[in-house]
Amino acid sequence: MSVRRLLGCQALRSVRVTGTQPSLYKLAPFHTARSLWNEKKPTEEVKVVADAAKAVTESKQASVTEATNTDSSNEPVEFVKPVPYKNADGITVYPPDYLHGSFHWVFERAVSISLLPLLTYPCAFGSHPMVDFALGFILPIHCHMGFGAMIQDYFPKRKFPRANRASVIGLRLATAGAMYGCYELNTNDIGLTETVIKLWTA
């Protein structure tokens, strides 16, 4: 007779004789009952591992609490500002700058995209004072960025510091003069768009 049938017969016999419900160990197969018995009987190794895990968790919680209390103090935090340095090749390496990095790139793209509707509107609907004022401000900035990139390419500051400084100053003066000229043309004359139309049809 197999173990399963033997356990089943013993369980039914206990029910008939004593009238009590059979336990889970009597109704289950032998290997299942043995596994359940092992699960209910924790060994000393399991207790040691559980105690070690509990101690590690408590130490982590204590360190987090201590760090939170330290950060919540009113002591000032000193930030070291990065400075330029020279690498092994003798080239000066400048720290990353958000203004001359991603912000500068995004601003260039925004200026270029904004010129598309400003240049197509006069061709479709004629001149408008607001469009002329916008062109008089954005177009010099766009040209300023383009010439500034040329100066950085042909007169880099690390190789030609004087030429770079003189070119940058000259470009800024030229951009300011162009903006002032566009302002005068839009306020005291026929406007930027009408001037371009007259020059084109002359």
JSON list of C-alpha atoms in Angstrom, two decimals:
[
{"chain": "A", "resi": 1, "resn": "MET", "atom": "CA", "xyz": [0.00, 0.00, 0.00]},
{"chain": "A", "resi": 2, "resn": "SER", "atom": "CA", "xyz": [1.30, 3.44, -0.88]},
{"chain": "A", "resi": 3, "resn": "VAL", "atom": "CA", "xyz": [2.07, 6.18, 1.64]},
{"chain": "A", "resi": 4, "resn": "ARG", "atom": "CA", "xyz": [-0.81, 8.37, 0.32]},
{"chain": "A", "resi": 5, "resn": "ARG", "atom": "CA", "xyz": [-3.38, 5.59, 0.84]},
{"chain": "A", "resi": 6, "resn": "LEU", "atom": "CA", "xyz": [-1.92, 4.72, 4.23]},
{"chain": "A", "resi": 7, "resn": "LEU", "atom": "CA", "xyz": [-2.23, 8.32, 5.43]},
{"chain": "A", "resi": 8, "resn": "GLY", "atom": "CA", "xyz": [-5.76, 8.54, 4.03]},
{"chain": "A", "resi": 9, "resn": "CYS", "atom": "CA", "xyz": [-6.88, 5.38, 5.80]},
{"chain": "A", "resi": 10, "resn": "GLN", "atom": "CA", "xyz": [-5.41, 6.55, 9.08]},
{"chain": "A", "resi": 11, "resn": "ALA", "atom": "CA", "xyz": [-7.21, 9.90, 8.74]},
{"chain": "A", "resi": 12, "resn": "LEU", "atom": "CA", "xyz": [-10.59, 8.24, 8.04]},
{"chain": "A", "resi": 13, "resn": "ARG", "atom": "CA", "xyz": [-10.05, 5.82, 10.92]},
{"chain": "A", "resi": 14, "resn": "SER", "atom": "CA", "xyz": [-9.44, 8.73, 13.30]},
{"chain": "A", "resi": 15, "resn": "VAL", "atom": "CA", "xyz": [-12.61, 10.42, 12.14]},
{"chain": "A", "resi": 16, "resn": "ARG", "atom": "CA", "xyz": [-14.71, 7.31, 12.63]},
{"chain": "A", "resi": 17, "resn": "VAL", "atom": "CA", "xyz": [-13.26, 6.39, 16.04]},
{"chain": "A", "resi": 18, "resn": "THR", "atom": "CA", "xyz": [-12.72, 9.76, 17.72]},
{"chain": "A", "resi": 19, "resn": "GLY", "atom": "CA", "xyz": [-15.09, 11.94, 15.68]},
{"chain": "A", "resi": 20, "resn": "THR", "atom": "CA", "xyz": [-12.46, 14.64, 15.35]},
{"chain": "A", "resi": 21, "resn": "GLN", "atom": "CA", "xyz": [-11.38, 16.41, 12.21]},
{"chain": "A", "resi": 22, "resn": "PRO", "atom": "CA", "xyz": [-8.14, 15.08, 10.66]},
{"chain": "A", "resi": 23, "resn": "SER", "atom": "CA", "xyz": [-5.18, 17.37, 10.78]},
{"chain": "A", "resi": 24, "resn": "LEU", "atom": "CA", "xyz": [-3.47, 18.79, 7.73]},
{"chain": "A", "resi": 25, "resn": "TYR", "atom": "CA", "xyz": [-0.49, 16.47, 8.18]},
{"chain": "A", "resi": 26, "resn": "LYS", "atom": "CA", "xyz": [-2.73, 13.38, 8.03]},
{"chain": "A", "resi": 27, "resn": "LEU", "atom": "CA", "xyz": [-4.60, 14.42, 4.86]},
{"chain": "A", "resi": 28, "resn": "ALA", "atom": "CA", "xyz": [-1.56, 15.66, 2.97]},
{"chain": "A", "resi": 29, "resn": "PRO", "atom": "CA", "xyz": [1.07, 13.44, 1.33]},
{"chain": "A", "resi": 30, "resn": "PHE", "atom": "CA", "xyz": [4.13, 12.51, 3.27]},
{"chain": "A", "resi": 31, "resn": "HIS", "atom": "CA", "xyz": [6.56, 14.93, 1.56]},
{"chain": "A", "resi": 32, "resn": "THR", "atom": "CA", "xyz": [4.08, 17.86, 1.82]},
{"chain": "A", "resi": 33, "resn": "ALA", "atom": "CA", "xyz": [3.53, 17.23, 5.50]},
{"chain": "A", "resi": 34, "resn": "ARG", "atom": "CA", "xyz": [7.26, 17.07, 6.06]},
{"chain": "A", "resi": 35, "resn": "SER", "atom": "CA", "xyz": [7.82, 20.37, 4.28]},
{"chain": "A", "resi": 36, "resn": "LEU", "atom": "CA", "xyz": [5.07, 22.08, 6.27]},
{"chain": "A", "resi": 37, "resn": "TRP", "atom": "CA", "xyz": [6.60, 20.73, 9.49]},
{"chain": "A", "resi": 38, "resn": "ASN", "atom": "CA", "xyz": [10.01, 22.10, 8.49]},
{"chain": "A", "resi": 39, "resn": "GLU", "atom": "CA", "xyz": [8.50, 25.53, 7.74]},
{"chain": "A", "resi": 40, "resn": "LYS", "atom": "CA", "xyz": [6.90, 25.65, 11.19]},
{"chain": "A", "resi": 41, "resn": "LYS", "atom": "CA", "xyz": [10.13, 24.67, 12.88]},
{"chain": "A", "resi": 42, "resn": "PRO", "atom": "CA", "xyz": [12.66, 27.51, 12.39]},
{"chain": "A", "resi": 43, "resn": "THR", "atom": "CA", "xyz": [16.26, 26.56, 12.94]},
{"chain": "A", "resi": 44, "resn": "GLU", "atom": "CA", "xyz": [18.90, 28.45, 14.84]},
{"chain": "A", "resi": 45, "resn": "GLU", "atom": "CA", "xyz": [20.56, 29.60, 11.57]},
{"chain": "A", "resi": 46, "resn": "VAL", "atom": "CA", "xyz": [17.35, 31.29, 10.42]},
{"chain": "A", "resi": 47, "resn": "LYS", "atom": "CA", "xyz": [17.10, 33.10, 13.75]},
{"chain": "A", "resi": 48, "resn": "VAL", "atom": "CA", "xyz": [20.70, 34.32, 13.49]},
{"chain": "A", "resi": 49, "resn": "VAL", "atom": "CA", "xyz": [20.17, 35.63, 9.94]},
{"chain": "A", "resi": 50, "resn": "ALA", "atom": "CA", "xyz": [16.94, 37.38, 10.96]},
{"chain": "A", "resi": 51, "resn": "ASP", "atom": "CA", "xyz": [18.66, 39.06, 13.91]},
{"chain": "A", "resi": 52, "resn": "ALA", "atom": "CA", "xyz": [21.54, 40.22, 11.67]},
{"chain": "A", "resi": 53, "resn": "ALA", "atom": "CA", "xyz": [19.13, 41.67, 9.09]},
{"chain": "A", "resi": 54, "resn": "LYS", "atom": "CA", "xyz": [17.23, 43.48, 11.82]},
{"chain": "A", "resi": 55, "resn": "ALA", "atom": "CA", "xyz": [20.47, 44.97, 13.18]},
{"chain": "A", "resi": 56, "resn": "VAL", "atom": "CA", "xyz": [21.51, 46.18, 9.71]},
{"chain": "A", "resi": 57, "resn": "THR", "atom": "CA", "xyz": [18.10, 47.79, 9.15]},
{"chain": "A", "resi": 58, "resn": "GLU", "atom": "CA", "xyz": [18.24, 49.57, 12.49]},
{"chain": "A", "resi": 59, "resn": "SER", "atom": "CA", "xyz": [21.77, 50.88, 11.78]},
{"chain": "A", "resi": 60, "resn": "LYS", "atom": "CA", "xyz": [20.67, 52.21, 8.38]},
{"chain": "A", "resi": 61, "resn": "GLN", "atom": "CA", "xyz": [17.69, 53.98, 9.91]},
{"chain": "A", "resi": 62, "resn": "ALA", "atom": "CA", "xyz": [19.93, 55.53, 12.55]},
{"chain": "A", "resi": 63, "resn": "SER", "atom": "CA", "xyz": [22.41, 56.80, 9.93]},
{"chain": "A", "resi": 64, "resn": "VAL", "atom": "CA", "xyz": [19.59, 58.31, 7.81]},
{"chain": "A", "resi": 65, "resn": "THR", "atom": "CA", "xyz": [18.17, 60.05, 10.86]},
{"chain": "A", "resi": 66, "resn": "GLU", "atom": "CA", "xyz": [21.59, 61.44, 11.78]},
{"chain": "A", "resi": 67, "resn": "ALA", "atom": "CA", "xyz": [22.17, 62.70, 8.23]},
{"chain": "A", "resi": 68, "resn": "THR", "atom": "CA", "xyz": [18.75, 64.37, 8.19]},
{"chain": "A", "resi": 69, "resn": "ASN", "atom": "CA", "xyz": [19.43, 66.12, 11.47]},
{"chain": "A", "resi": 70, "resn": "THR", "atom": "CA", "xyz": [22.82, 67.30, 10.19]},
{"chain": "A", "resi": 71, "resn": "ASP", "atom": "CA", "xyz": [21.40, 68.66, 6.91]},
{"chain": "A", "resi": 72, "resn": "SER", "atom": "CA", "xyz": [18.56, 70.44, 8.68]},
{"chain": "A", "resi": 73, "resn": "SER", "atom": "CA", "xyz": [20.97, 72.62, 10.64]},
{"chain": "A", "resi": 74, "resn": "ASN", "atom": "CA", "xyz": [21.44, 76.28, 9.74]},
{"chain": "A", "resi": 75, "resn": "GLU", "atom": "CA", "xyz": [25.15, 75.97, 9.06]},
{"chain": "A", "resi": 76, "resn": "PRO", "atom": "CA", "xyz": [26.16, 77.58, 5.73]},
{"chain": "A", "resi": 77, "resn": "VAL", "atom": "CA", "xyz": [27.35, 75.25, 2.97]},
{"chain": "A", "resi": 78, "resn": "GLU", "atom": "CA", "xyz": [30.38, 76.36, 1.00]},
{"chain": "A", "resi": 79, "resn": "PHE", "atom": "CA", "xyz": [30.40, 75.72, -2.75]},
{"chain": "A", "resi": 80, "resn": "VAL", "atom": "CA", "xyz": [33.75, 75.70, -4.50]},
{"chain": "A", "resi": 81, "resn": "LYS", "atom": "CA", "xyz": [33.55, 77.50, -7.83]},
{"chain": "A", "resi": 82, "resn": "PRO", "atom": "CA", "xyz": [35.43, 75.67, -10.60]},
{"chain": "A", "resi": 83, "resn": "VAL", "atom": "CA", "xyz": [38.33, 77.59, -12.12]},
{"chain": "A", "resi": 84, "resn": "PRO", "atom": "CA", "xyz": [40.13, 77.16, -15.45]},
{"chain": "A", "resi": 85, "resn": "TYR", "atom": "CA", "xyz": [43.12, 74.84, -15.46]},
{"chain": "A", "resi": 86, "resn": "LYS", "atom": "CA", "xyz": [45.74, 73.62, -17.93]},
{"chain": "A", "resi": 87, "resn": "ASN", "atom": "CA", "xyz": [45.79, 70.01, -19.03]},
{"chain": "A", "resi": 88, "resn": "ALA", "atom": "CA", "xyz": [48.83, 67.88, -19.91]},
{"chain": "A", "resi": 89, "resn": "ASP", "atom": "CA", "xyz": [49.10, 69.50, -23.37]},
{"chain": "A", "resi": 90, "resn": "GLY", "atom": "CA", "xyz": [49.26, 73.00, -21.89]},
{"chain": "A", "resi": 91, "resn": "ILE", "atom": "CA", "xyz": [45.77, 73.96, -23.15]},
{"chain": "A", "resi": 92, "resn": "THR", "atom": "CA", "xyz": [43.56, 75.93, -20.80]},
{"chain": "A", "resi": 93, "resn": "VAL", "atom": "CA", "xyz": [40.36, 74.02, -20.00]},
{"chain": "A", "resi": 94, "resn": "TYR", "atom": "CA", "xyz": [37.46, 76.17, -18.87]},
{"chain": "A", "resi": 95, "resn": "PRO", "atom": "CA", "xyz": [34.71, 74.85, -16.58]},
{"chain": "A", "resi": 96, "resn": "PRO", "atom": "CA", "xyz": [31.33, 74.10, -18.15]},
{"chain": "A", "resi": 97, "resn": "ASP", "atom": "CA", "xyz": [29.06, 77.12, -18.37]},
{"chain": "A", "resi": 98, "resn": "TYR", "atom": "CA", "xyz": [25.30, 76.82, -18.84]},
{"chain": "A", "resi": 99, "resn": "LEU", "atom": "CA", "xyz": [25.08, 80.32, -20.37]},
{"chain": "A", "resi": 100, "resn": "HIS", "atom": "CA", "xyz": [27.56, 79.46, -23.13]},
{"chain": "A", "resi": 101, "resn": "GLY", "atom": "CA", "xyz": [26.40, 75.87, -23.46]},
{"chain": "A", "resi": 102, "resn": "SER", "atom": "CA", "xyz": [22.89, 74.50, -23.83]},
{"chain": "A", "resi": 103, "resn": "PHE", "atom": "CA", "xyz": [21.18, 77.85, -23.16]},
{"chain": "A", "resi": 104, "resn": "HIS", "atom": "CA", "xyz": [23.17, 79.54, -25.92]},
{"chain": "A", "resi": 105, "resn": "TRP", "atom": "CA", "xyz": [22.33, 76.74, -28.37]},
{"chain": "A", "resi": 106, "resn": "VAL", "atom": "CA", "xyz": [18.60, 76.81, -27.55]},
{"chain": "A", "resi": 107, "resn": "PHE", "atom": "CA", "xyz": [18.52, 80.62, -27.83]},
{"chain": "A", "resi": 108, "resn": "GLU", "atom": "CA", "xyz": [20.15, 80.48, -31.28]},
{"chain": "A", "resi": 109, "resn": "ARG", "atom": "CA", "xyz": [17.57, 77.95, -32.49]},
{"chain": "A", "resi": 110, "resn": "ALA", "atom": "CA", "xyz": [14.70, 80.02, -31.07]},
{"chain": "A", "resi": 111, "resn": "VAL", "atom": "CA", "xyz": [15.93, 83.18, -32.83]},
{"chain": "A", "resi": 112, "resn": "SER", "atom": "CA", "xyz": [16.33, 81.34, -36.12]},
{"chain": "A", "resi": 113, "resn": "ILE", "atom": "CA", "xyz": [12.85, 79.78, -35.92]},
{"chain": "A", "resi": 114, "resn": "SER", "atom": "CA", "xyz": [11.23, 83.11, -34.99]},
{"chain": "A", "resi": 115, "resn": "LEU", "atom": "CA", "xyz": [12.56, 84.67, -38.18]},
{"chain": "A", "resi": 116, "resn": "LEU", "atom": "CA", "xyz": [10.53, 82.31, -40.37]},
{"chain": "A", "resi": 117, "resn": "PRO", "atom": "CA", "xyz": [7.07, 83.84, -39.73]},
{"chain": "A", "resi": 118, "resn": "LEU", "atom": "CA", "xyz": [8.51, 87.36, -39.55]},
{"chain": "A", "resi": 119, "resn": "LEU", "atom": "CA", "xyz": [10.04, 87.05, -43.00]},
{"chain": "A", "resi": 120, "resn": "THR", "atom": "CA", "xyz": [7.07, 85.29, -44.63]},
{"chain": "A", "resi": 121, "resn": "TYR", "atom": "CA", "xyz": [4.34, 87.58, -43.26]},
{"chain": "A", "resi": 122, "resn": "PRO", "atom": "CA", "xyz": [5.33, 90.69, -45.30]},
{"chain": "A", "resi": 123, "resn": "CYS", "atom": "CA", "xyz": [5.50, 88.59, -48.46]},
{"chain": "A", "resi": 124, "resn": "ALA", "atom": "CA", "xyz": [1.92, 87.39, -47.97]},
{"chain": "A", "resi": 125, "resn": "PHE", "atom": "CA", "xyz": [0.14, 90.33, -46.27]},
{"chain": "A", "resi": 126, "resn": "GLY", "atom": "CA", "xyz": [2.40, 93.35, -46.72]},
{"chain": "A", "resi": 127, "resn": "SER", "atom": "CA", "xyz": [4.17, 95.47, -44.15]},
{"chain": "A", "resi": 128, "resn": "HIS", "atom": "CA", "xyz": [3.05, 95.86, -40.54]},
{"chain": "A", "resi": 129, "resn": "PRO", "atom": "CA", "xyz": [4.56, 98.07, -37.80]},
{"chain": "A", "resi": 130, "resn": "MET", "atom": "CA", "xyz": [4.79, 95.25, -35.25]},
{"chain": "A", "resi": 131, "resn": "VAL", "atom": "CA", "xyz": [6.53, 92.99, -37.74]},
{"chain": "A", "resi": 132, "resn": "ASP", "atom": "CA", "xyz": [8.99, 95.77, -38.57]},
{"chain": "A", "resi": 133, "resn": "PHE", "atom": "CA", "xyz": [9.82, 96.33, -34.91]},
{"chain": "A", "resi": 134, "resn": "ALA", "atom": "CA", "xyz": [10.28, 92.58, -34.34]},
{"chain": "A", "resi": 135, "resn": "LEU", "atom": "CA", "xyz": [12.55, 92.32, -37.38]},
{"chain": "A", "resi": 136, "resn": "GLY", "atom": "CA", "xyz": [14.52, 95.36, -36.25]},
{"chain": "A", "resi": 137, "resn": "PHE", "atom": "CA", "xyz": [15.30, 93.59, -32.97]},
{"chain": "A", "resi": 138, "resn": "ILE", "atom": "CA", "xyz": [15.63, 89.90, -33.87]},
{"chain": "A", "resi": 139, "resn": "LEU", "atom": "CA", "xyz": [17.48, 90.25, -37.17]},
{"chain": "A", "resi": 140, "resn": "PRO", "atom": "CA", "xyz": [20.48, 92.13, -35.65]},
{"chain": "A", "resi": 141, "resn": "ILE", "atom": "CA", "xyz": [20.66, 89.54, -32.85]},
{"chain": "A", "resi": 142, "resn": "HIS", "atom": "CA", "xyz": [20.69, 86.73, -35.39]},
{"chain": "A", "resi": 143, "resn": "CYS", "atom": "CA", "xyz": [23.50, 88.40, -37.33]},
{"chain": "A", "resi": 144, "resn": "HIS", "atom": "CA", "xyz": [25.36, 89.10, -34.08]},
{"chain": "A", "resi": 145, "resn": "MET", "atom": "CA", "xyz": [25.34, 85.40, -33.15]},
{"chain": "A", "resi": 146, "resn": "GLY", "atom": "CA", "xyz": [26.51, 84.37, -36.61]},
{"chain": "A", "resi": 147, "resn": "PHE", "atom": "CA", "xyz": [29.43, 86.79, -36.68]},
{"chain": "A", "resi": 148, "resn": "GLY", "atom": "CA", "xyz": [30.26, 85.89, -33.07]},
{"chain": "A", "resi": 149, "resn": "ALA", "atom": "CA", "xyz": [30.63, 82.24, -34.06]},
{"chain": "A", "resi": 150, "resn": "MET", "atom": "CA", "xyz": [32.94, 83.28, -36.90]},
{"chain": "A", "resi": 151, "resn": "ILE", "atom": "CA", "xyz": [35.10, 85.26, -34.47]},
{"chain": "A", "resi": 152, "resn": "GLN", "atom": "CA", "xyz": [35.37, 82.27, -32.15]},
{"chain": "A", "resi": 153, "resn": "ASP", "atom": "CA", "xyz": [36.40, 80.06, -35.07]},
{"chain": "A", "resi": 154, "resn": "TYR", "atom": "CA", "xyz": [38.99, 82.32, -36.71]},
{"chain": "A", "resi": 155, "resn": "PHE", "atom": "CA", "xyz": [40.18, 84.34, -33.70]},
{"chain": "A", "resi": 156, "resn": "PRO", "atom": "CA", "xyz": [39.94, 82.04, -30.67]},
{"chain": "A", "resi": 157, "resn": "LYS", "atom": "CA", "xyz": [40.66, 83.72, -27.37]},
{"chain": "A", "resi": 158, "resn": "ARG", "atom": "CA", "xyz": [43.36, 81.25, -26.29]},
{"chain": "A", "resi": 159, "resn": "LYS", "atom": "CA", "xyz": [45.47, 81.93, -29.43]},
{"chain": "A", "resi": 160, "resn": "PHE", "atom": "CA", "xyz": [44.59, 85.53, -30.36]},
{"chain": "A", "resi": 161, "resn": "PRO", "atom": "CA", "xyz": [43.42, 87.25, -27.18]},
{"chain": "A", "resi": 162, "resn": "ARG", "atom": "CA", "xyz": [43.85, 90.81, -28.49]},
{"chain": "A", "resi": 163, "resn": "ALA", "atom": "CA", "xyz": [42.30, 90.16, -31.90]},
{"chain": "A", "resi": 164, "resn": "ASN", "atom": "CA", "xyz": [39.42, 88.32, -30.25]},
{"chain": "A", "resi": 165, "resn": "ARG", "atom": "CA", "xyz": [38.72, 91.15, -27.82]},
{"chain": "A", "resi": 166, "resn": "ALA", "atom": "CA", "xyz": [38.89, 93.81, -30.56]},
{"chain": "A", "resi": 167, "resn": "SER", "atom": "CA", "xyz": [36.60, 91.79, -32.84]},
{"chain": "A", "resi": 168, "resn": "VAL", "atom": "CA", "xyz": [34.06, 91.21, -30.09]},
{"chain": "A", "resi": 169, "resn": "ILE", "atom": "CA", "xyz": [33.98, 94.90, -29.17]},
{"chain": "A", "resi": 170, "resn": "GLY", "atom": "CA", "xyz": [33.59, 95.89, -32.83]},
{"chain": "A", "resi": 171, "resn": "LEU", "atom": "CA", "xyz": [30.79, 93.37, -33.30]},
{"chain": "A", "resi": 172, "resn": "ARG", "atom": "CA", "xyz": [28.91, 94.65, -30.27]},
{"chain": "A", "resi": 173, "resn": "LEU", "atom": "CA", "xyz": [29.15, 98.24, -31.47]},
{"chain": "A", "resi": 174, "resn": "ALA", "atom": "CA", "xyz": [27.98, 97.22, -34.95]},
{"chain": "A", "resi": 175, "resn": "THR", "atom": "CA", "xyz": [25.01, 95.31, -33.51]},
{"chain": "A", "resi": 176, "resn": "ALA", "atom": "CA", "xyz": [24.00, 98.24, -31.32]},
{"chain": "A", "resi": 177, "resn": "GLY", "atom": "CA", "xyz": [24.28, 100.59, -34.32]},
{"chain": "A", "resi": 178, "resn": "ALA", "atom": "CA", "xyz": [22.16, 98.26, -36.47]},
{"chain": "A", "resi": 179, "resn": "MET", "atom": "CA", "xyz": [19.45, 98.10, -33.80]},
{"chain": "A", "resi": 180, "resn": "TYR", "atom": "CA", "xyz": [19.40, 101.87, -33.47]},
{"chain": "A", "resi": 181, "resn": "GLY", "atom": "CA", "xyz": [19.24, 102.29, -37.25]},
{"chain": "A", "resi": 182, "resn": "CYS", "atom": "CA", "xyz": [16.29, 99.88, -37.49]},
{"chain": "A", "resi": 183, "resn": "TYR", "atom": "CA", "xyz": [14.55, 101.74, -34.67]},
{"chain": "A", "resi": 184, "resn": "GLU", "atom": "CA", "xyz": [14.95, 105.07, -36.43]},
{"chain": "A", "resi": 185, "resn": "LEU", "atom": "CA", "xyz": [13.81, 103.55, -39.73]},
{"chain": "A", "resi": 186, "resn": "ASN", "atom": "CA", "xyz": [10.68, 102.09, -38.13]},
{"chain": "A", "resi": 187, "resn": "THR", "atom": "CA", "xyz": [9.70, 105.18, -36.11]},
{"chain": "A", "resi": 188, "resn": "ASN", "atom": "CA", "xyz": [10.74, 108.16, -38.27]},
{"chain": "A", "resi": 189, "resn": "ASP", "atom": "CA", "xyz": [10.58, 106.67, -41.75]},
{"chain": "A", "resi": 190, "resn": "ILE", "atom": "CA", "xyz": [8.52, 104.26, -43.85]},
{"chain": "A", "resi": 191, "resn": "GLY", "atom": "CA", "xyz": [9.63, 101.16, -41.97]},
{"chain": "A", "resi": 192, "resn": "LEU", "atom": "CA", "xyz": [11.98, 98.27, -42.53]},
{"chain": "A", "resi": 193, "resn": "THR", "atom": "CA", "xyz": [9.69, 96.20, -44.76]},
{"chain": "A", "resi": 194, "resn": "GLU", "atom": "CA", "xyz": [8.71, 99.10, -47.06]},
{"chain": "A", "resi": 195, "resn": "THR", "atom": "CA", "xyz": [12.37, 100.07, -47.38]},
{"chain": "A", "resi": 196, "resn": "VAL", "atom": "CA", "xyz": [13.30, 96.56, -48.50]},
{"chain": "A", "resi": 197, "resn": "ILE", "atom": "CA", "xyz": [10.37, 96.51, -50.97]},
{"chain": "A", "resi": 198, "resn": "LYS", "atom": "CA", "xyz": [11.47, 99.82, -52.49]},
{"chain": "A", "resi": 199, "resn": "LEU", "atom": "CA", "xyz": [15.04, 98.69, -52.80]},
{"chain": "A", "resi": 200, "resn": "TRP", "atom": "CA", "xyz": [13.90, 95.42, -54.42]},
{"chain": "A", "resi": 201, "resn": "THR", "atom": "CA", "xyz": [11.65, 97.13, -56.99]},
{"chain": "A", "resi": 202, "resn": "ALA", "atom": "CA", "xyz": [13.94, 100.07, -57.71]}
]
